[in-house]
Coordinates of C-alpha atoms and ligand atoms in Angstrom, one line a residue:
Chain A
M16 CA -12.1 -37.6 14.3
R17 CA -11.3 -36.8 9.8
W18 CA -9.5 -33.5 8.9
I19 CA -11.0 -33.7 5.4
P20 CA -12.8 -36.2 4.1
E21 CA -11.4 -38.8 2.7
Y22 CA -10.5 -39.6 -1.2
Q23 CA -12.0 -42.5 -2.0
P24 CA -10.6 -43.8 -5.1
D25 CA -13.1 -46.7 -5.4
V26 CA -16.0 -44.8 -5.9
E27 CA -17.7 -42.5 -9.8
R28 CA -16.0 -40.0 -10.4
V29 CA -16.6 -37.3 -12.4
E30 CA -14.2 -34.0 -12.9
R31 CA -14.2 -30.7 -11.5
F32 CA -11.6 -28.5 -12.6
N33 CA -8.7 -29.6 -15.2
A34 CA -5.3 -29.3 -15.2
V35 CA -4.8 -25.8 -16.2
A36 CA -7.1 -24.2 -14.2
R37 CA -5.8 -26.3 -10.6
I38 CA -2.2 -24.9 -11.1
T39 CA -3.2 -21.1 -11.6
H40 CA -5.8 -21.5 -8.3
W41 CA -2.8 -23.5 -6.2
G42 CA -0.3 -21.1 -7.4
H43 CA -1.6 -17.8 -7.5
T44 CA -2.5 -19.3 -4.1
V45 CA 0.6 -19.2 -2.8
T46 CA 1.4 -16.5 -4.5
F47 CA -0.8 -14.9 -2.7
L48 CA 0.1 -16.1 0.5
L49 CA 3.2 -14.8 0.3
C50 CA 2.0 -11.1 -0.5
L51 CA -0.1 -11.5 2.1
F52 CA 2.2 -12.3 4.6
T53 CA 5.5 -10.3 3.6
G54 CA 2.9 -7.1 3.2
L55 CA 1.7 -7.8 7.0
I56 CA 4.7 -7.1 8.3
L57 CA 4.2 -3.9 6.8
F58 CA 0.5 -2.5 7.3
L59 CA 1.5 -4.2 10.6
G60 CA 4.1 -2.0 11.3
G61 CA 5.8 -3.5 14.4
V62 CA 6.0 -7.6 13.7
D63 CA 9.9 -7.7 13.4
W64 CA 10.1 -12.0 13.9
L65 CA 7.2 -12.4 11.1
A66 CA 10.5 -9.9 9.2
A67 CA 12.5 -12.2 10.1
I68 CA 11.5 -15.3 8.6
F69 CA 11.7 -13.5 5.2
G70 CA 15.6 -12.5 6.5
G71 CA 15.0 -9.2 7.0
H72 CA 12.2 -6.3 6.4
R73 CA 15.0 -6.0 2.7
G74 CA 14.4 -9.6 2.1
A75 CA 10.7 -9.1 2.7
G76 CA 10.3 -6.4 -0.3
L77 CA 11.8 -9.3 -2.1
V78 CA 9.6 -12.0 -1.2
H79 CA 6.6 -9.6 -2.2
R80 CA 7.7 -8.5 -5.3
I81 CA 8.9 -12.2 -6.6
A82 CA 5.8 -13.7 -5.6
A83 CA 3.5 -9.9 -6.8
V84 CA 5.7 -11.1 -10.2
G85 CA 4.7 -14.8 -9.9
M86 CA 1.2 -14.6 -9.7
T87 CA 1.3 -12.0 -13.0
L88 CA 3.1 -14.9 -14.3
M89 CA 0.2 -16.6 -13.7
L90 CA -2.5 -15.1 -14.5
V91 CA -0.8 -14.6 -17.4
F92 CA -1.1 -18.8 -18.2
G93 CA -4.4 -19.4 -17.5
L94 CA -5.4 -16.5 -19.5
L95 CA -3.2 -18.1 -22.2
F96 CA -4.2 -21.6 -21.3
G97 CA -7.1 -21.7 -19.6
F98 CA -8.4 -18.6 -21.6
K99 CA -12.1 -20.7 -22.4
G100 CA -12.1 -21.9 -18.5
Y101 CA -12.1 -18.0 -17.6
I102 CA -14.8 -17.4 -20.0
A103 CA -17.1 -20.2 -18.9
W104 CA -16.6 -19.1 -15.2
I105 CA -17.8 -15.9 -15.9
K106 CA -20.6 -16.7 -17.9
D107 CA -21.8 -19.1 -14.9
I108 CA -21.6 -16.3 -12.6
F109 CA -23.7 -14.3 -14.3
R110 CA -26.6 -17.3 -14.3
F111 CA -26.9 -15.4 -10.6
G112 CA -31.5 -16.8 -9.9
M113 CA -33.5 -17.5 -7.1
N114 CA -31.8 -19.8 -6.3
D115 CA -28.4 -18.3 -5.8
I116 CA -30.5 -16.1 -3.6
K117 CA -31.6 -18.9 -1.4
F118 CA -28.6 -20.2 -1.0
L119 CA -27.0 -17.0 0.3
S120 CA -30.3 -17.3 2.9
I121 CA -29.8 -20.4 4.2
F122 CA -26.2 -20.4 4.3
P123 CA -24.4 -19.5 7.7
L124 CA -26.4 -21.8 8.8
D125 CA -25.3 -24.5 6.9
F126 CA -21.4 -22.1 7.3
F127 CA -22.0 -23.5 10.9
G128 CA -22.8 -27.4 10.7
V129 CA -26.3 -27.5 10.4
K130 CA -27.7 -29.6 7.3
M131 CA -30.1 -28.0 4.8
K132 CA -32.2 -28.2 1.8
I133 CA -29.8 -26.1 -0.9
A134 CA -32.1 -25.4 -3.8
P135 CA -30.2 -27.0 -6.6
Q136 CA -27.0 -25.0 -8.4
T137 CA -25.6 -24.4 -11.0
R138 CA -21.7 -24.5 -10.9
F139 CA -21.0 -22.4 -8.2
N140 CA -23.2 -21.8 -5.6
G141 CA -24.3 -18.7 -5.0
G142 CA -21.7 -18.7 -1.8
E143 CA -18.9 -19.3 -4.5
K144 CA -19.8 -17.2 -6.9
M145 CA -19.4 -13.9 -4.6
N146 CA -16.5 -15.9 -3.6
S147 CA -15.6 -15.2 -7.1
V148 CA -16.8 -11.8 -7.7
V149 CA -15.0 -11.1 -4.8
L150 CA -11.5 -12.2 -5.7
M151 CA -11.8 -11.2 -9.0
T152 CA -11.7 -7.5 -8.5
M153 CA -9.8 -7.3 -5.7
V154 CA -6.9 -9.3 -6.6
S155 CA -7.0 -7.1 -9.8
L156 CA -7.1 -4.3 -7.6
L157 CA -4.1 -5.8 -6.1
V158 CA -1.5 -6.0 -9.0
L159 CA -3.1 -2.4 -10.3
S160 CA -2.3 -0.7 -7.5
G161 CA 0.9 -2.5 -6.5
Y162 CA 2.6 -2.2 -9.6
I163 CA 2.3 2.0 -8.6
M164 CA 3.5 1.4 -5.8
W165 CA 6.5 -0.6 -7.1
F166 CA 6.8 2.1 -10.0
P167 CA 5.8 5.0 -8.1
S168 CA 8.2 8.0 -9.8
I169 CA 6.5 6.4 -12.8
F170 CA 2.9 7.3 -12.1
P171 CA 1.8 10.7 -11.2
A172 CA 1.8 11.9 -7.0
G173 CA -1.8 11.4 -6.4
L174 CA -1.8 8.0 -7.7
V175 CA 0.3 6.5 -6.1
R176 CA -1.3 8.2 -2.5
F177 CA -4.6 6.7 -3.8
S178 CA -3.0 3.4 -4.3
Y179 CA -1.5 2.6 -0.7
P180 CA -5.4 2.9 0.3
T181 CA -6.3 1.2 -2.6
H182 CA -3.7 -1.9 -2.2
D183 CA -4.7 -1.6 2.1
L184 CA -8.1 -2.2 1.8
A185 CA -8.6 -5.2 -1.1
M186 CA -5.8 -6.8 0.3
I187 CA -8.4 -6.4 3.5
F188 CA -11.2 -7.9 1.2
S189 CA -9.5 -10.8 0.0
T190 CA -8.0 -11.8 2.4
L191 CA -11.0 -12.0 4.4
M192 CA -13.5 -13.5 1.9
V193 CA -9.9 -15.8 1.7
C194 CA -10.4 -17.4 5.1
M195 CA -13.4 -18.6 4.8
H196 CA -13.3 -20.1 1.4
G197 CA -9.5 -21.9 1.8
F198 CA -11.4 -23.1 5.1
L199 CA -14.8 -24.2 3.4
G200 CA -12.4 -26.1 0.4
S201 CA -11.2 -28.0 3.2
L202 CA -12.3 -28.4 6.6
H203 CA -15.3 -27.1 6.7
L204 CA -17.1 -30.9 6.7
G205 CA -20.4 -30.4 4.1
S206 CA -18.4 -28.9 1.3
G207 CA -14.9 -30.4 1.4
E208 CA -14.6 -32.7 -0.9
S209 CA -14.3 -29.7 -3.0
F210 CA -11.4 -30.0 -2.1
W211 CA -10.6 -33.3 -3.9
G212 CA -11.7 -31.5 -6.1
M213 CA -9.4 -28.6 -7.0
W214 CA -6.1 -30.9 -5.6
K215 CA -6.9 -33.8 -8.2
G216 CA -9.3 -33.7 -10.6
T217 CA -12.4 -34.5 -10.3
V218 CA -15.1 -35.1 -7.0
R219 CA -17.7 -38.3 -5.9
A220 CA -20.2 -37.7 -8.2
D221 CA -23.2 -38.4 -5.6
W222 CA -21.6 -35.4 -4.2
A223 CA -21.9 -33.4 -7.6
K224 CA -24.7 -34.2 -7.8
H225 CA -26.3 -33.3 -4.3
H226 CA -24.4 -29.6 -4.9
H227 CA -23.8 -28.7 -7.7
A228 CA -27.6 -30.7 -9.1
I229 CA -28.2 -28.3 -12.4
W230 CA -24.1 -28.8 -13.3
Y231 CA -24.6 -32.1 -13.1
E232 CA -27.3 -32.9 -14.7
E233 CA -26.4 -30.7 -18.1
T234 CA -22.4 -32.0 -17.8
Y235 CA -22.8 -36.0 -16.6
G236 CA -26.6 -36.8 -16.3
D237 CA -28.8 -38.7 -19.1
K238 CA -29.1 -35.4 -21.4
A239 CA -25.1 -34.5 -22.2
K240 CA -25.3 -38.8 -22.1
A241 CA -26.7 -39.3 -25.3
E242 CA -25.7 -36.5 -26.8
Chain B
M15 CA 4.7 23.0 23.5
A16 CA 7.7 24.8 24.2
R17 CA 7.7 27.9 21.8
L18 CA 8.9 27.2 18.1
K19 CA 11.8 27.3 17.0
T20 CA 13.1 28.5 13.4
N21 CA 15.2 28.7 10.3
L22 CA 13.6 31.8 8.0
Y23 CA 14.8 32.1 4.5
D24 CA 14.9 35.3 2.7
V25 CA 15.0 34.6 -1.0
S26 CA 15.8 38.2 -1.8
K27 CA 18.8 38.1 0.4
C28 CA 19.6 34.8 -1.8
T29 CA 23.4 35.5 -3.6
A30 CA 23.0 31.3 -4.2
C31 CA 27.0 30.9 -3.6
R32 CA 26.0 27.5 -1.9
G33 CA 27.7 28.2 1.6
C34 CA 24.5 26.6 3.0
L35 CA 25.4 23.3 0.8
V36 CA 29.1 23.2 1.4
A37 CA 28.4 24.2 5.6
C38 CA 25.6 20.8 5.6
K39 CA 27.3 18.6 4.0
D40 CA 30.0 19.2 6.7
S41 CA 28.7 19.7 9.7
N42 CA 26.6 16.6 8.8
Q43 CA 29.9 14.3 7.3
L44 CA 27.4 14.0 4.4
P45 CA 30.1 13.4 0.6
A46 CA 30.1 15.6 -2.0
V47 CA 27.9 14.0 -4.5
M48 CA 28.7 15.0 -8.2
E49 CA 26.0 15.2 -10.8
P50 CA 26.6 15.6 -14.7
F51 CA 25.9 19.1 -16.2
K52 CA 22.3 19.8 -16.7
G53 CA 23.0 22.6 -18.6
N54 CA 21.9 25.4 -15.7
Y55 CA 23.8 26.4 -13.0
A56 CA 21.7 24.0 -10.2
T57 CA 25.2 21.4 -8.6
H58 CA 21.8 19.0 -7.5
E59 CA 18.7 18.1 -8.8
D60 CA 16.7 17.3 -6.3
T61 CA 17.8 16.8 -2.5
N62 CA 19.7 12.6 -2.2
G63 CA 20.6 10.2 0.6
N64 CA 23.8 12.3 0.8
T65 CA 23.1 15.9 0.7
Y66 CA 20.0 17.1 2.6
T67 CA 19.7 21.1 1.1
L68 CA 20.9 22.1 -2.3
I69 CA 19.8 25.5 -4.3
R70 CA 17.5 25.3 -7.1
F71 CA 17.2 27.5 -10.1
I72 CA 14.5 28.1 -11.6
E73 CA 14.3 29.8 -14.7
H74 CA 11.2 31.4 -16.2
E75 CA 9.6 33.7 -18.4
D76 CA 8.0 37.2 -17.6
P77 CA 5.9 37.6 -20.9
V78 CA 6.6 42.1 -19.1
D79 CA 9.9 41.0 -16.8
G80 CA 11.3 38.8 -19.9
V81 CA 13.9 35.7 -18.4
R82 CA 14.0 35.5 -14.4
W83 CA 15.9 33.6 -13.1
N84 CA 14.9 32.5 -9.6
F85 CA 16.7 31.4 -6.7
L86 CA 15.5 28.8 -3.6
K87 CA 17.0 26.8 -0.9
Y88 CA 15.5 23.7 -0.6
Q89 CA 15.5 21.5 2.5
C90 CA 13.1 19.3 4.9
M91 CA 10.1 21.9 5.2
H92 CA 9.5 20.4 9.1
C93 CA 6.1 20.9 8.7
L94 CA 4.0 20.9 11.7
D95 CA 2.0 18.3 10.6
A96 CA 3.5 15.9 9.2
E97 CA 2.3 13.7 5.7
C98 CA 6.1 11.2 6.7
M99 CA 5.5 10.7 10.4
K100 CA 1.7 10.1 8.9
V101 CA 2.6 7.2 6.5
C102 CA 6.2 6.0 8.7
P103 CA 4.9 2.1 9.1
K104 CA 8.5 2.2 10.9
K105 CA 7.6 5.6 12.9
A106 CA 11.1 6.9 12.3
Y107 CA 9.7 9.8 12.7
T108 CA 8.9 12.2 15.5
K109 CA 8.9 15.9 16.5
T110 CA 11.2 17.9 19.0
E111 CA 9.5 19.7 21.3
W112 CA 10.5 23.0 19.5
G113 CA 8.9 21.8 16.1
A114 CA 11.3 19.8 14.0
T115 CA 10.8 16.8 11.9
I116 CA 13.8 14.2 13.2
H117 CA 13.8 10.6 11.6
D118 CA 15.4 7.8 13.2
E119 CA 17.4 6.2 10.8
A120 CA 18.1 3.2 13.9
K121 CA 14.4 2.2 13.0
C122 CA 14.1 3.0 9.2
I123 CA 13.6 0.1 7.0
G124 CA 14.1 2.2 4.2
C125 CA 10.4 1.2 2.3
Q126 CA 10.6 5.0 1.4
Y127 CA 6.9 5.5 2.0
C128 CA 7.8 8.3 3.6
T129 CA 9.3 10.1 0.0
Y130 CA 6.5 10.0 -1.9
A131 CA 3.8 10.5 0.6
C132 CA 6.1 14.3 1.5
P133 CA 4.6 16.7 -0.5
F134 CA 8.5 18.3 -1.5
G135 CA 9.4 14.5 -1.8
I136 CA 12.3 15.1 0.9
P137 CA 13.7 12.1 2.3
K138 CA 15.4 10.2 0.0
Y139 CA 16.6 6.9 -0.1
R140 CA 20.4 6.5 1.1
K141 CA 21.5 2.2 -0.6
H142 CA 24.9 2.5 1.0
T143 CA 22.3 2.6 5.1
D144 CA 19.7 0.6 3.2
T145 CA 17.7 4.0 5.1
V146 CA 16.3 7.2 4.0
T147 CA 17.9 10.8 4.9
K148 CA 17.4 14.1 5.5
C149 CA 17.4 17.8 7.6
T150 CA 17.9 17.5 10.9
L151 CA 17.8 21.2 11.2
C152 CA 21.2 20.5 12.9
V153 CA 19.0 18.8 15.7
E154 CA 21.9 19.1 18.3
R155 CA 23.5 22.0 17.7
V156 CA 20.3 24.0 18.2
E157 CA 20.0 21.1 21.2
E158 CA 23.3 22.9 22.0
G159 CA 22.9 26.0 22.1
L160 CA 24.5 26.7 18.8
K161 CA 22.7 27.9 15.3
P162 CA 22.3 25.3 12.0
A163 CA 24.8 25.4 10.2
C164 CA 23.4 26.3 7.6
A165 CA 21.7 29.9 9.9
R166 CA 25.4 30.1 11.3
T167 CA 27.1 30.2 7.7
C168 CA 25.1 32.2 5.3
P169 CA 27.5 35.5 4.7
S170 CA 24.6 37.4 3.6
G171 CA 21.7 37.7 6.0
A172 CA 19.1 35.1 3.8
L173 CA 19.5 32.4 6.1
S174 CA 18.1 33.7 10.2
F175 CA 17.1 31.3 12.8
G176 CA 15.5 31.9 16.1
F177 CA 11.6 31.8 17.7
R178 CA 9.3 31.3 15.6
D179 CA 6.5 33.3 16.2
E180 CA 9.6 36.8 15.9
L181 CA 10.6 35.4 13.0
M182 CA 7.2 35.8 11.4
Q183 CA 6.9 39.3 12.5
Q184 CA 9.8 39.4 10.4
A185 CA 9.3 38.3 7.1
E186 CA 5.6 40.0 7.3
E187 CA 7.9 43.2 8.1
R188 CA 10.0 42.3 4.8
V189 CA 7.2 41.2 2.9
K190 CA 5.9 44.9 3.3
F191 CA 9.2 46.0 2.4
L192 CA 9.6 43.9 -0.7
R193 CA 5.9 44.5 -2.1
A194 CA 5.9 48.3 -1.8
N195 CA 10.1 48.6 -3.0
G196 CA 9.5 46.2 -6.9
F197 CA 8.1 43.2 -5.5
P198 CA 4.5 43.6 -6.1
R199 CA 3.8 39.9 -5.0
A200 CA 5.9 39.0 -2.7
T201 CA 4.6 36.4 -0.3
I202 CA 5.6 34.4 3.0
Y203 CA 6.0 30.8 2.5
G204 CA 4.9 27.7 5.5
K205 CA 2.7 30.2 7.5
V206 CA -0.1 28.3 6.3
E207 CA 1.0 25.5 3.9
L208 CA -0.1 22.0 5.3
G209 CA -1.2 24.0 8.5
G210 CA 2.3 25.4 8.7
T211 CA 5.8 24.7 8.7
N212 CA 9.0 24.8 11.0
K213 CA 11.4 26.3 8.3
I214 CA 9.9 29.6 7.1
Y215 CA 10.5 31.5 3.2
V216 CA 10.0 34.9 1.9
L217 CA 9.8 34.5 -1.4
T218 CA 9.5 37.4 -4.4
D219 CA 7.3 35.8 -6.1
T220 CA 4.2 33.4 -6.3
P221 CA 5.3 30.0 -4.7
D222 CA 5.0 28.2 -8.4
K223 CA 7.8 30.4 -9.3
F224 CA 10.1 28.9 -7.4
D225 CA 8.7 25.1 -8.5
L226 CA 6.8 25.2 -4.8
P227 CA 3.5 23.5 -4.6
V228 CA 1.1 26.7 -4.3
D229 CA -1.4 25.1 -2.1
P230 CA -0.6 21.8 -0.6
K231 CA -2.8 19.8 0.9
V232 CA -2.4 16.5 3.5
S233 CA -3.7 14.4 1.0
A234 CA -7.5 12.7 2.0
N235 CA -6.1 9.2 0.0
T236 CA -3.8 9.7 3.2
W237 CA -5.6 10.6 6.2
V238 CA -8.1 7.7 4.2
W239 CA -5.3 4.8 5.2
Q240 CA -3.8 6.1 8.5
D241 CA -6.2 6.8 10.6
W242 CA -9.0 4.8 9.1
I243 CA -8.1 1.8 7.1
R244 CA -4.9 0.6 9.2
P245 CA -6.6 1.3 13.2
Y246 CA -9.8 -0.5 12.6
A247 CA -10.1 -2.3 8.8
G248 CA -7.6 -5.4 9.3
W249 CA -10.6 -6.1 12.1
L250 CA -12.3 -8.1 9.8
I251 CA -9.5 -10.4 8.9
P252 CA -9.4 -12.3 12.2
V253 CA -13.5 -12.2 12.3
A254 CA -13.0 -13.8 9.4
L255 CA -10.9 -16.2 10.7
G256 CA -12.5 -17.1 14.8
A257 CA -15.2 -17.1 12.4
S258 CA -14.7 -19.9 10.3
A259 CA -12.8 -21.0 14.0
V260 CA -16.0 -21.8 15.2
S261 CA -17.4 -23.8 12.0
F262 CA -14.7 -26.1 12.1
V263 CA -15.5 -27.0 16.2
T264 CA -19.6 -26.7 15.6
N265 CA -19.6 -28.2 12.5
R266 CA -17.9 -31.4 14.3
L267 CA -20.0 -31.6 17.2
I268 CA -23.6 -31.1 14.4
N269 CA -22.8 -33.7 12.8
K270 CA -21.3 -35.7 15.7
G271 CA -22.2 -39.6 14.6
D272 CA -22.0 -39.1 10.8
D273 CA -19.9 -40.7 9.1
H274 CA -17.6 -37.9 8.2
A275 CA -15.6 -39.0 5.0
K276 CA -18.7 -38.7 2.6
G277 CA -18.1 -35.3 3.0
G278 CA -22.0 -34.4 4.3
H279 CA -23.9 -36.2 2.4
E280 CA -27.5 -36.4 2.7
Ligands
LIG1 C1 1.3 -7.6 -8.9 C2 0.4 -8.3 -7.5 C3 1.5 -7.2 -6.0 C4 2.3 -6.1 -6.1 C5 2.7 -5.6 -7.8 C6 2.5 -6.0 -5.1 C7 3.2 -4.7 -4.4 C8 3.6 -3.8 -3.5 C9 4.9 -2.6 -3.1 C10 5.3 -2.1 -4.4 C11 4.0 -2.2 -1.4 C12 4.9 -1.5 -1.1 C13 5.4 -2.0 -0.3 C14 7.2 -1.9 -0.3 O1 8.3 -1.6 -1.4 O2 8.0 -3.5 -0.6 C15 3.3 -3.7 -1.4 C16 2.6 -3.0 0.6 C17 1.4 -4.5 0.2 N1 1.0 -5.6 0.0 FE1 1.5 -6.2 -1.9 N2 1.8 -6.2 -4.3 C18 0.5 -7.1 -4.8 C19 0.3 -8.1 -4.0 C20 -0.4 -8.5 -3.0 C21 -1.1 -8.3 -2.3 C22 -1.4 -10.4 -3.6 C23 -1.3 -8.6 -0.9 C24 -2.1 -9.4 0.0 C25 -3.0 -10.2 -0.5 C26 -0.4 -7.7 -1.2 C27 -0.2 -7.1 0.3 C28 -0.1 -5.7 0.5 C29 0.4 -5.3 2.1 C30 -0.7 -5.9 3.1 C31 0.7 -4.6 1.7 C32 1.7 -3.3 3.4 C33 0.6 -1.7 2.5 C34 1.1 -1.0 4.4 O3 1.6 -0.2 4.5 O4 -0.2 -0.9 4.5 N3 0.0 -7.4 -2.5 N4 3.0 -4.4 -2.2
LIG2 C1 -6.0 -21.4 1.7 C2 -6.1 -21.8 0.7 C3 -7.2 -22.2 -0.6 C4 -7.8 -23.2 -0.7 C5 -7.7 -24.5 0.6 C6 -9.1 -23.3 -1.8 C7 -9.6 -24.4 -1.9 C8 -10.2 -23.8 -2.7 C9 -11.1 -25.0 -3.3 C10 -11.9 -27.2 -2.9 C11 -12.0 -24.8 -5.0 C12 -12.5 -25.8 -5.4 C13 -14.4 -25.3 -4.9 C14 -15.8 -26.2 -6.7 O1 -15.7 -26.8 -5.9 O2 -15.8 -24.9 -6.3 C15 -11.8 -23.6 -4.9 C16 -11.9 -22.5 -6.4 C17 -11.8 -20.3 -6.2 N1 -10.3 -20.5 -4.9 FE1 -9.3 -21.4 -3.8 N2 -8.1 -22.9 -2.1 C18 -7.3 -21.9 -1.6 C19 -6.7 -19.8 -1.2 C20 -7.8 -20.0 -2.1 C21 -6.2 -18.5 -2.7 C22 -6.1 -17.8 -2.0 C23 -7.7 -17.8 -4.1 C24 -7.2 -16.1 -5.0 C25 -6.8 -15.4 -4.1 C26 -8.6 -18.6 -4.4 C27 -9.1 -18.5 -5.1 C28 -10.5 -19.6 -6.1 C29 -10.9 -18.6 -7.0 C30 -11.8 -17.8 -7.3 C31 -12.2 -19.8 -6.5 C32 -13.1 -20.1 -7.7 C33 -14.8 -19.6 -7.5 C34 -14.9 -20.8 -5.4 O3 -14.8 -22.1 -6.6 O4 -15.2 -20.2 -5.0 N3 -8.6 -19.9 -3.6 N4 -10.6 -22.9 -3.9
LIG3 S1 9.1 18.4 4.5 FE1 8.6 16.7 3.6 S2 10.0 15.3 4.7 FE2 9.9 16.9 5.6 S3 9.0 17.3 7.8 FE3 7.2 17.9 5.5 S4 6.3 15.9 5.5 FE4 8.1 15.8 6.6
LIG4 S1 11.9 5.0 4.8 FE1 11.8 5.3 6.4 S2 11.5 6.8 7.4 FE2 10.9 6.5 5.6 S3 8.4 5.5 6.0 FE3 10.0 3.9 5.8 S4 10.4 3.0 7.1 FE4 9.7 5.5 7.7
LIG5 S1 19.2 22.5 9.1 FE1 20.9 21.5 9.0 S2 20.5 19.4 8.7 FE2 19.6 21.3 7.7 S3 19.7 21.7 5.6 FE3 20.7 23.7 7.1 S4 23.1 22.0 7.9 FE4 21.7 20.7 6.7

């Protein structure tokens, strides 16, 4: 049994994510997970063993803050060096059409492994578009409410009290997405190849053609080559 | 619940001698905390890790009466429906049968959620213990049958201690008296505020003139956070993890015999 699809260097491959996108993505992944596990200690209340991993509650609080600053720096880094990429990403999210609706309606079956005929997709498929919107919103909320909770004395008390439930809800919705997203981006058989796109930068051309037909045509298809 | 035992503070009898402050420090073995002179008579701006109670000096200008001085003994109000208790992730707060809000330093991790949830901002962080601290309503003394240290010390009779229902009656009579004798806005604080507090004040003027929140409410945000999100919403995460685990298995069952290395290519 294979965990993720094997990386095949000898077949035709096409670039999917450049270095800035990959660094930002994995930078966010590491800082997000650090924040998550240190934050869960307080959310769950009684998990002292989890606190012990980070050297107690004070240590966990410190790790949460260091990771939070790291996450903020990753945001700045991405915006500074990959601004065009961000714009292209957002533009693609707004290319939401019938094909995305079709995708989302059959996706539950595809998720559990049933082979489905998928409508041609742009760079990001309907599910990835949804994932993008949810994570962008929730991470922004986490960052904003997080800094308010970090420096409560300089914000109005009402805003501080609003930030706690906001931080928790954003944590729950983002983590829920990340659980399924992380699985789809690695261990899921159908979409597992995308892992290499985020890890090494390229995916198999035949996989790209199959999963993101519109994107493939526009970027690597005959017309694009001719230009 | 047993009968509630309460501290009553009558501001009209207080001379701001600060005997209670000293008695509190002495009884709780707290070191003195020096703060720089801030241009008024208050020794401290606010409660701090080593100061559970203080006398606040509030100066305000009244168009009729000119400049007015108000002072107020300030400490934990021992709210009957305590916010601090709701938000604490470590359940460090408990209520005694007779109504004191007790903080257990051994459980506290110093996160200060309670500091910012408390309508009065009472619990304060103390660095060397890495916990917050606050007025204990002298729980140990009271359970031995004594009065709280501050109430025992008070020379002018501004502080008294006893059953809440009895003291409430006294307070009401006192307010009637004050209203008839030059303090028309005299009022009780802590009878209805926050569902009642287990420290009650007789004030000579409206609460805002004492820098007290006029109509403090249990924050709806805190309610949503504590009674809804924390106990229920978190289950969405294990559900997502579970769905992924199921998918991991069904994927491999349904596609048995396929060349998995190809990654689902038709
Ligand atoms: C810039 C980003 C962030 C900042 C500044 C931030 C800041 C904070 C602060 C100050 C606290 C209060 C607890 C303490 O004092 O240690 C907190 C709690 C928490 N954080 Fe964050 N955080 C950030 C990102 C995140 C992320 C990405 C997650 C997880 C996905 C997360 C999950 C939590 C959780 C679960 C709690 C506990 C809330 C509770 O007790 O119910 N945080 N955060
Ligand atoms: C847990 C491990 C994770 C893995 C294995 C993983 C894997 C991947 C992969 C392979 C892609 C590329 C998908 C494509 O080809 O379009 C991707 C995209 C993305 N990732 Fe992750 N990721 C993880 C965690 C995270 C976290 C923690 C976040 C943010 C909080 C995140 C946010 C995103 C976003 C916004 C995208 C672009 C939209 C999309 O394709 O869904 N990822 N991830
Ligand atoms: S005054 Fe503040 S610290 Fe005291 S019981 Fe009420 S909420 Fe808790
Ligand atoms: S500082 Fe201590 S008492 Fe206050 S909420 Fe945190 S753990 Fe509870
Ligand atoms: S009741 Fe005890 S702890 Fe509270 S202010 Fe009075 S002396 Fe201090």
